[in-house]
Structure formats: C-alpha cells, structure tokens
Coordinates of C-alpha atoms and ligand atoms in Angstrom, one line a residue:
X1 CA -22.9 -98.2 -0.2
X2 CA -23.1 -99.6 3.4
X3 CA -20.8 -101.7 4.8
X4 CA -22.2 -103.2 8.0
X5 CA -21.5 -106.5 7.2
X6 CA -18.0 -107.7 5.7
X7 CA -20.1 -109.6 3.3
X8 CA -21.0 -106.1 1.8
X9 CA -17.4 -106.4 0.1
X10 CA -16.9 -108.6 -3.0
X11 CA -13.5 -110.0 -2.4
X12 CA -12.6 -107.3 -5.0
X13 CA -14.3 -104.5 -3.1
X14 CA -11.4 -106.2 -0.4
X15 CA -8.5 -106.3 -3.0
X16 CA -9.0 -102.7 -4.1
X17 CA -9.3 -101.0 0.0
X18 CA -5.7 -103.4 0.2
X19 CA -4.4 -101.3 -3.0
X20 CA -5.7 -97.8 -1.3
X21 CA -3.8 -99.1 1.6
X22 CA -1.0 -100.3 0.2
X23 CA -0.5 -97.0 -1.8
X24 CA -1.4 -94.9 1.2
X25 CA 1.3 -96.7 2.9
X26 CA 4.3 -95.8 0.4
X27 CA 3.2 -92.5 0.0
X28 CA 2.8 -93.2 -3.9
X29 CA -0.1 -90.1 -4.2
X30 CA -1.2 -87.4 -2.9
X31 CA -4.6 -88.9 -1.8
X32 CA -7.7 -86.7 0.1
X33 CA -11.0 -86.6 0.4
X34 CA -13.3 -83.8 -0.8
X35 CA -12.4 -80.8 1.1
X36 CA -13.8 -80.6 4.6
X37 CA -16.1 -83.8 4.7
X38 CA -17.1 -84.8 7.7
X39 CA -17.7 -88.2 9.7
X40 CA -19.7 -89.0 12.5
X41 CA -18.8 -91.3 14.9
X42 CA -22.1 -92.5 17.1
X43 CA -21.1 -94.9 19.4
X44 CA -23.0 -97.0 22.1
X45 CA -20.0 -98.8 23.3
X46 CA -16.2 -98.0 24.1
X47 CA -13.3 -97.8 21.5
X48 CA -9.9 -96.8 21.9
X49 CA -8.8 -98.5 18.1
X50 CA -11.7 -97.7 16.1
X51 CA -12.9 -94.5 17.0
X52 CA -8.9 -93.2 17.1
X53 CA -8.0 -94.8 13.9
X54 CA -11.4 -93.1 12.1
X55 CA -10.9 -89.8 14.0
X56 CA -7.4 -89.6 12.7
X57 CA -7.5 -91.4 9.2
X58 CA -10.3 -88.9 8.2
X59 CA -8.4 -86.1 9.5
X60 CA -5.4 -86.6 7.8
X61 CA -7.2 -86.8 4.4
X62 CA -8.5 -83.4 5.2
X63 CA -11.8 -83.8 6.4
X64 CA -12.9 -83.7 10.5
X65 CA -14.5 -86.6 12.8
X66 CA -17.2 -85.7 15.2
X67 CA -17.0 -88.2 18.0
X68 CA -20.9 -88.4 19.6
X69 CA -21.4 -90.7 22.7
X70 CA -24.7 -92.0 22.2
X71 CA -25.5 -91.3 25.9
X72 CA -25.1 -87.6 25.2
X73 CA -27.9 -87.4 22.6
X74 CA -31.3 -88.2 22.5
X75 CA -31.0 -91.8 22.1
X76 CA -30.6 -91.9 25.5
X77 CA -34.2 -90.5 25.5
X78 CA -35.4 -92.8 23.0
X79 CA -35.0 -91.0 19.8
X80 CA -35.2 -94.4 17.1
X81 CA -32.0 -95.4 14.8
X82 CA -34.1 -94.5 11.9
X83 CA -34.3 -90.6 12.5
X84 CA -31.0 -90.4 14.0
X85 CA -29.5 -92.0 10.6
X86 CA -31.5 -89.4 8.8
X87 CA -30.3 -86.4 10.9
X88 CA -26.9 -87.5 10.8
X89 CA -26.5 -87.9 7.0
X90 CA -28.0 -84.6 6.6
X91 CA -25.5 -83.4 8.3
X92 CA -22.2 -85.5 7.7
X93 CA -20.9 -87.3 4.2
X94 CA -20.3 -90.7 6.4
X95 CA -21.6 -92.2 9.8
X96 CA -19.5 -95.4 11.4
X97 CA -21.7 -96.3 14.4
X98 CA -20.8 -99.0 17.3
X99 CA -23.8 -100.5 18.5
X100 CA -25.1 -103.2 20.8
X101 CA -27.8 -104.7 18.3
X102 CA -26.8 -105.6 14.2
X103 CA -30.5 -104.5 13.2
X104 CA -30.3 -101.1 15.0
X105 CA -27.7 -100.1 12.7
X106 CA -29.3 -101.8 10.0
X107 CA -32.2 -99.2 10.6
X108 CA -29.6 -96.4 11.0
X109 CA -28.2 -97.3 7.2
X110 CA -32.1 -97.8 5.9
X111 CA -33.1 -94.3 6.8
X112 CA -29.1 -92.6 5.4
X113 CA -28.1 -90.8 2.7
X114 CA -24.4 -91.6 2.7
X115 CA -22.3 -94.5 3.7
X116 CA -22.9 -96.2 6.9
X117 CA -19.8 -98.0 8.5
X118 CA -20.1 -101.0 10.9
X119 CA -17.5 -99.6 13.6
X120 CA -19.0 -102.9 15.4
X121 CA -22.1 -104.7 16.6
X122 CA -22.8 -107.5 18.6
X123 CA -22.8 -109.6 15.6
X124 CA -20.1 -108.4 13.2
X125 CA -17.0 -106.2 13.0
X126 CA -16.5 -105.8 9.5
X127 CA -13.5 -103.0 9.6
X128 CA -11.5 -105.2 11.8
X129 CA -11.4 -108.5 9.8
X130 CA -10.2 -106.4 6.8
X131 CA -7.6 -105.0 8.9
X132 CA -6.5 -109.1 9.8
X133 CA -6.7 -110.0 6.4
X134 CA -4.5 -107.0 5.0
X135 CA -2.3 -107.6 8.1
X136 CA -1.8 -111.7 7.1
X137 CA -1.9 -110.4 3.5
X138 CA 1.5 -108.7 4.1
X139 CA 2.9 -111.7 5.8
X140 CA 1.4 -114.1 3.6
X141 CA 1.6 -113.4 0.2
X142 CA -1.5 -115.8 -1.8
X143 CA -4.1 -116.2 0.6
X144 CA -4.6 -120.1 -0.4
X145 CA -1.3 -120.7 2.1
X146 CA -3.0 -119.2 4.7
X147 CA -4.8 -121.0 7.3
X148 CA -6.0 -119.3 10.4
X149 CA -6.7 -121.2 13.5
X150 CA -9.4 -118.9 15.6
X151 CA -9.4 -120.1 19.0
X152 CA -11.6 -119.1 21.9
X153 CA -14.9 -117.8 21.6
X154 CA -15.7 -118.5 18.1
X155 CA -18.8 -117.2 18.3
X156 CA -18.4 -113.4 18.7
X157 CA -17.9 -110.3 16.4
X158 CA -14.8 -110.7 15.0
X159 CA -14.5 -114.4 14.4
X160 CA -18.3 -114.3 12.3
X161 CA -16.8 -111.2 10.4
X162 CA -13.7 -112.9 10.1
X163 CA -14.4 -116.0 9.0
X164 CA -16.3 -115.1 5.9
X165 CA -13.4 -112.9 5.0
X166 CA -11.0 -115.0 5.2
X167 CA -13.0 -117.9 3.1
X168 CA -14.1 -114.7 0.1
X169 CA -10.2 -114.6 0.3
X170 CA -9.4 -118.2 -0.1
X171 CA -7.9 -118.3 3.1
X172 CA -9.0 -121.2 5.3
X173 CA -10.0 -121.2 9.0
X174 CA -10.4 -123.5 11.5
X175 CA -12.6 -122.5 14.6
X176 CA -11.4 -124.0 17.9
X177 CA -13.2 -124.0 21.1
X178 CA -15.2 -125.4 23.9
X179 CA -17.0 -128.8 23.3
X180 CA -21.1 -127.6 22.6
X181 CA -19.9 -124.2 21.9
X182 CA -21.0 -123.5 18.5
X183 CA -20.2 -120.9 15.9
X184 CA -23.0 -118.6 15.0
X185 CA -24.9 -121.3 12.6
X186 CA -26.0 -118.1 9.8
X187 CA -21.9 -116.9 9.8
X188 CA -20.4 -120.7 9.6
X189 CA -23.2 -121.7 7.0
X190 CA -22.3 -118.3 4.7
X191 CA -18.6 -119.0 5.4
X192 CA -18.9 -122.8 4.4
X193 CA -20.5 -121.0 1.0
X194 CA -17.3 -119.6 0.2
X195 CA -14.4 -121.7 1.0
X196 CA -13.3 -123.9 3.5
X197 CA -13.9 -123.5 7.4
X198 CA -14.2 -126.1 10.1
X199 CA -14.9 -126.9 13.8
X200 CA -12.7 -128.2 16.7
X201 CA -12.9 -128.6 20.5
X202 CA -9.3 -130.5 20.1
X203 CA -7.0 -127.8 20.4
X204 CA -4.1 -130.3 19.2
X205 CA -6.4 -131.1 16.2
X206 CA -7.7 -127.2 15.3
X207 CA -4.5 -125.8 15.4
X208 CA -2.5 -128.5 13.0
X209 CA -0.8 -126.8 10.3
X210 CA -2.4 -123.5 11.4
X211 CA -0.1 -120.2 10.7
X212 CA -2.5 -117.8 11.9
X213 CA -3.2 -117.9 15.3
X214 CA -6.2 -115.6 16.3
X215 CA -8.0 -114.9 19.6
X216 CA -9.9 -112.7 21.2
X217 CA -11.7 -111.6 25.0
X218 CA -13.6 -114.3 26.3
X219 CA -16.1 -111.3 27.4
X220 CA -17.5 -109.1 24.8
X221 CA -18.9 -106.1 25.6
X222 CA -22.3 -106.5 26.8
X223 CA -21.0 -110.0 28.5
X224 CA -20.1 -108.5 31.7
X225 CA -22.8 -110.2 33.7
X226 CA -21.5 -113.5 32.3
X227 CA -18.0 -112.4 33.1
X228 CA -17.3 -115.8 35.4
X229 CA -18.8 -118.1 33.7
X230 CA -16.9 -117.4 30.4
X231 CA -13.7 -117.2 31.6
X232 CA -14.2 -120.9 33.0
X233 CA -15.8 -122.2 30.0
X234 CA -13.1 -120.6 27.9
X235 CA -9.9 -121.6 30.1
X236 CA -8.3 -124.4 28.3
X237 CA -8.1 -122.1 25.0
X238 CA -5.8 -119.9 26.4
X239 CA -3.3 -118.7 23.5
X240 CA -0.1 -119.6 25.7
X241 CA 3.4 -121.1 24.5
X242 CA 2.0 -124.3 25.2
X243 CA -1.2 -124.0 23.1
X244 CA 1.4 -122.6 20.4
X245 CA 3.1 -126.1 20.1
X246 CA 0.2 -127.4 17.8
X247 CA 0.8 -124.6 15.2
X248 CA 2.9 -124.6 12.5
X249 CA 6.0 -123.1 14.1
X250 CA 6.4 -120.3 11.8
X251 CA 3.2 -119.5 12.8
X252 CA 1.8 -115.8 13.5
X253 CA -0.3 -114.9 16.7
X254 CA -3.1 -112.0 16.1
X255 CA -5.3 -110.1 18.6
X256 CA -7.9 -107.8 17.7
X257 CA -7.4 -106.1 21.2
X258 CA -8.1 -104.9 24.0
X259 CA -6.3 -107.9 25.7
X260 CA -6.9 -109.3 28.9
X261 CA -3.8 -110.7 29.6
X262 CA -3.7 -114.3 31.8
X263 CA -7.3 -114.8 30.2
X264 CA -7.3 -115.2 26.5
X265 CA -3.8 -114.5 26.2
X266 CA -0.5 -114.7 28.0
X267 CA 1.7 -111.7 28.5
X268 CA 5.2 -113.9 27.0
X269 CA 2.6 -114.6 23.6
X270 CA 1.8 -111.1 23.3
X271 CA 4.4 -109.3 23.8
X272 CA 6.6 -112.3 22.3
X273 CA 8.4 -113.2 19.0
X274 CA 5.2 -114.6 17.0
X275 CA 2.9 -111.5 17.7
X276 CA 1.9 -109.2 15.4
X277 CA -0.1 -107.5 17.3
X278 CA 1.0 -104.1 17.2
X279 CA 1.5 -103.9 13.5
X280 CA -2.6 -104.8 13.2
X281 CA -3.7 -102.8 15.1
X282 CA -1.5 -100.2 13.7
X283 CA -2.6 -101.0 10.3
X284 CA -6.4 -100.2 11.7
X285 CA -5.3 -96.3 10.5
X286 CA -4.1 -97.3 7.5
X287 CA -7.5 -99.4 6.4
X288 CA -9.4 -97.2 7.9
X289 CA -8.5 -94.3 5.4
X290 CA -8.2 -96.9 2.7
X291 CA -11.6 -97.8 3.6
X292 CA -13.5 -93.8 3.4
X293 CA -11.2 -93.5 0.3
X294 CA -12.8 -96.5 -1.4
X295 CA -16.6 -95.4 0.1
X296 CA -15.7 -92.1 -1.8
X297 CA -14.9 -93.6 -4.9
X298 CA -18.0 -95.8 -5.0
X299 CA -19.8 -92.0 -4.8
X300 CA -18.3 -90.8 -7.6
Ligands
CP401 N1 -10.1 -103.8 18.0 C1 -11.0 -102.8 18.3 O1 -12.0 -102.6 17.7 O2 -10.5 -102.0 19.3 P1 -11.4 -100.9 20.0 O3 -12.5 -101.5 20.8 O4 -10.5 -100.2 20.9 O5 -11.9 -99.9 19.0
NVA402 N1 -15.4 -109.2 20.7 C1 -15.0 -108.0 21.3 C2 -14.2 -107.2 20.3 C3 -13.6 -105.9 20.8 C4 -13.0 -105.1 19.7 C5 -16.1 -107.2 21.8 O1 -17.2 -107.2 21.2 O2 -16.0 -106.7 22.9

C-alpha cells in the first residue's frame, strides 16, 4: 500500500493510524517494527519536521532511517523515478520521498516493492493533514463539530491534502482567500464528494463559526521566483488578532510550519493563547510511527 495521496486512506485506514497513535502515546504496548527495517528518506526539497519526525519514529521502533539528498545521487544526473523506486525498495522495507512533481513519485511507487510515503509534493502532503486531523481530533472530540477555516493560499499542498481529510472525517472546511484565487478544481471537486467544503474571499464571512483556524506560507517551495508577488496578493489574510475576531472565540489556530512570521502569521497568534502549534507539529512523531506501524500491518 502507497500512500501518496491522503485519499489513499479510507477514513478507517485514518481512525486506525489515530488508535496506533493514541496507544503509542500512553505507552499501552510494547510496539516495534520487524527487527532492523529500514527507511529511506529521498528528498528533493528541505525538511526540518518530516524528515526528523521519520528519522526518529522509525528509529525508536527499532529500525534505522537513511536520509539521501537527491542532489547527492544520480538523479542529479538524470537517473528516472522509476529505477530509483526499484533500487530503493530492493534495498529498504519503506521509501517516503519529497518531491517537486506528484507524478514523479507516482512513478517512484509504480516501479516499488514496498510502501511508498508522500513526505510531500507540490500537490499534496498527505502525512501532514493526518497529523491536523489527529491534532483537532484531540481537541475536538466528534469531527461533525469541527469546522476549519483555511485561510491563505488555499491552493497549495496542505490545504488540497487537508481538505479531503477533513470532509472523509466529517469535519467541514471553509477555504478563505484572495478574490480569483481558486482552490485546485480536482481537490475541491473530490472534497465536495465527501462532505461539506466551501469558498470565501470575505474573511468576516469564511471564518464565521470557524474553530479551526489554519494557515500556511504564502510561498511554497519552488515559489521563490514568485516570492513578491504572493506576499501582496496574500496580505489581507494575514492570521493576526484582528483576523481572529471572525472566529468562534474558542477557536484554535494551526500551522503546518515553517512560519514566516509578519507574513502569514503574526508573532502574538503564534506564539499566543489559541495556538496549538507546537503540540502538531509535535504530534508529527507520533503519526509518523503510527503511520509505518499501520503500513506494516497492511503487510502482514
Ligand atoms: N510541516 C512540515 O512538513 O515541515 P518540514 O518542511 O520541516 O518537514
Ligand atoms: N506549502 C508548504 C508546506 C511546507 C511544509 C510548501 O510546500 O512549502
């Protein structure tokens, strides 16, 4: 089983990794992998979260990351996604891969034996969103009473992966920014299968009633060249106290992070009273172990 999109979970696939979690976290087993397996870790793009959190979960269930920059092999030469895939899972009993392009590592999982992870792609960042939802989850008890309010660009990574986990979950979403900004139409469309999700360039109107309040850079990674223009187009969806107002006032603010403080976020929002912050992206240990445990299990 791959899981390069979040969509590759059934929203039990997503209930069980929360149980692994959620017994990982109170200590109630004694849980490991098979003895010395192995992960690779092929990455085109920085991490400090993702590649930590795998390095770490995988070790502490007795197994071993190998961290490869892509640079360093013979990508950087041309080598294809397909052969690379097939090397690596001859060598390793899981690959998560960060990559610029979805349907590289979508030819990385077509030519591998064992799991492929989606550590991110331009298009999705599946092990993130269930890392939000569990984090809401333990905030939020039934997912119908939560309603997240996304605001920025709500066309990147982590709000596509995140709104059709949150809808599987029966959470609902709104999606808040700039006016002719749209979502990615294929990730709204799936989302709008499953549940309810909706569009705003009102910031008062998007974030009514909203107890989840979600953002994220206004540059992704591989946006660098755009850098200026975004932050403009972005600016009035800056998650600041004001912008808080329109919430529900018990609401919750979330960041996948990195941050860029005084651009997507304010320093007195993230390091204030509503964030949660630092509990997600502690949890991003937690799920990720959860999240080899349950691959393992679907080998057995
Ligand atoms: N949230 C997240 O994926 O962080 P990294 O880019 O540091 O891995
Ligand atoms: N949307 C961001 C997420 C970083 C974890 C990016 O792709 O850079």
């Amino acid at each position: 089983m791959n899981i390069l999109s979040i969509n590759d979970l059934s929203k039990d696939d997503m209930l069980k990794i929360f149980d692994i979690a959620e017994n990982l976290k109170d200590n109630k087993e004694q849980t490991s992998l098979r003895e010395n397996s192995t992960l690779a870790l092929f990455f085109e793009k920085p991490s400090t979260r993702t590649r930590t959190s795998f390095e770490a979960g995988i070790s502490q269930l007795g197994g071993k990351g190998i961290y490869i920059d892509s640079n360093t092999t013979q990508k950087s030469r041309g080598e294809s996604f397909a052969d690379i895939g097939r090397m690596l899972s001859s060598y390793c009993d899981f690959i998560a891969a960060r990559l610029y392009r979805h349907d590289d590592i979508v030819e990385m999982a077509e030519n591998s034996s064992v799991p492929v992870i989606n550590a991110l792609t331009d298009l999705e960042h599946p092990t993130q969103a269930l890392v939000d939802m569990y984090t809401i989850n333990s905030h939020i008890k039934n997912f119908k009473d939560v309603k997240i309010a996304f605001v920025g660009d709500i066309a990147t990574n982590t709000a596509n992966s995140l709104m059709l986990a949150a809808t599987k979950l029966g959470a609902r979403m709104t999606l808040v920014g700039p006016k002719d900004y749209n979502p990615n139409s294929t990730y709204f469309n799936k989302a709008r299968e499953h549940g309810l999700v909706y569009v705003y360039d009102n910031v008062k109107e998007g974030l009514e009633g909203a107890n989840i309040v979600y953002t994220d850079t206004f540059v992704s990674m591989g946006q660098e060249v755009e850098a200026e223009k975004r932050k403009e187009l972005f600016k009035d969806f800056q998650v600041n106290s004001k912008l808080l107002e329109y919430a529900d006032p018990s609401a919750l603010v979330m960041h996948c992070l990195p941050a860029h403080r005084g651009e997507e976020i304010t320093s007195e929002v993230i390091d204030g009273p509503k964030s949660i912050v630092w509990e997600q992206a502690k949890n991003k240990l937690l799920i990720a172990k959860a999240l080899l445990l349950f691959l393992s299990l679907q080998q057995n």
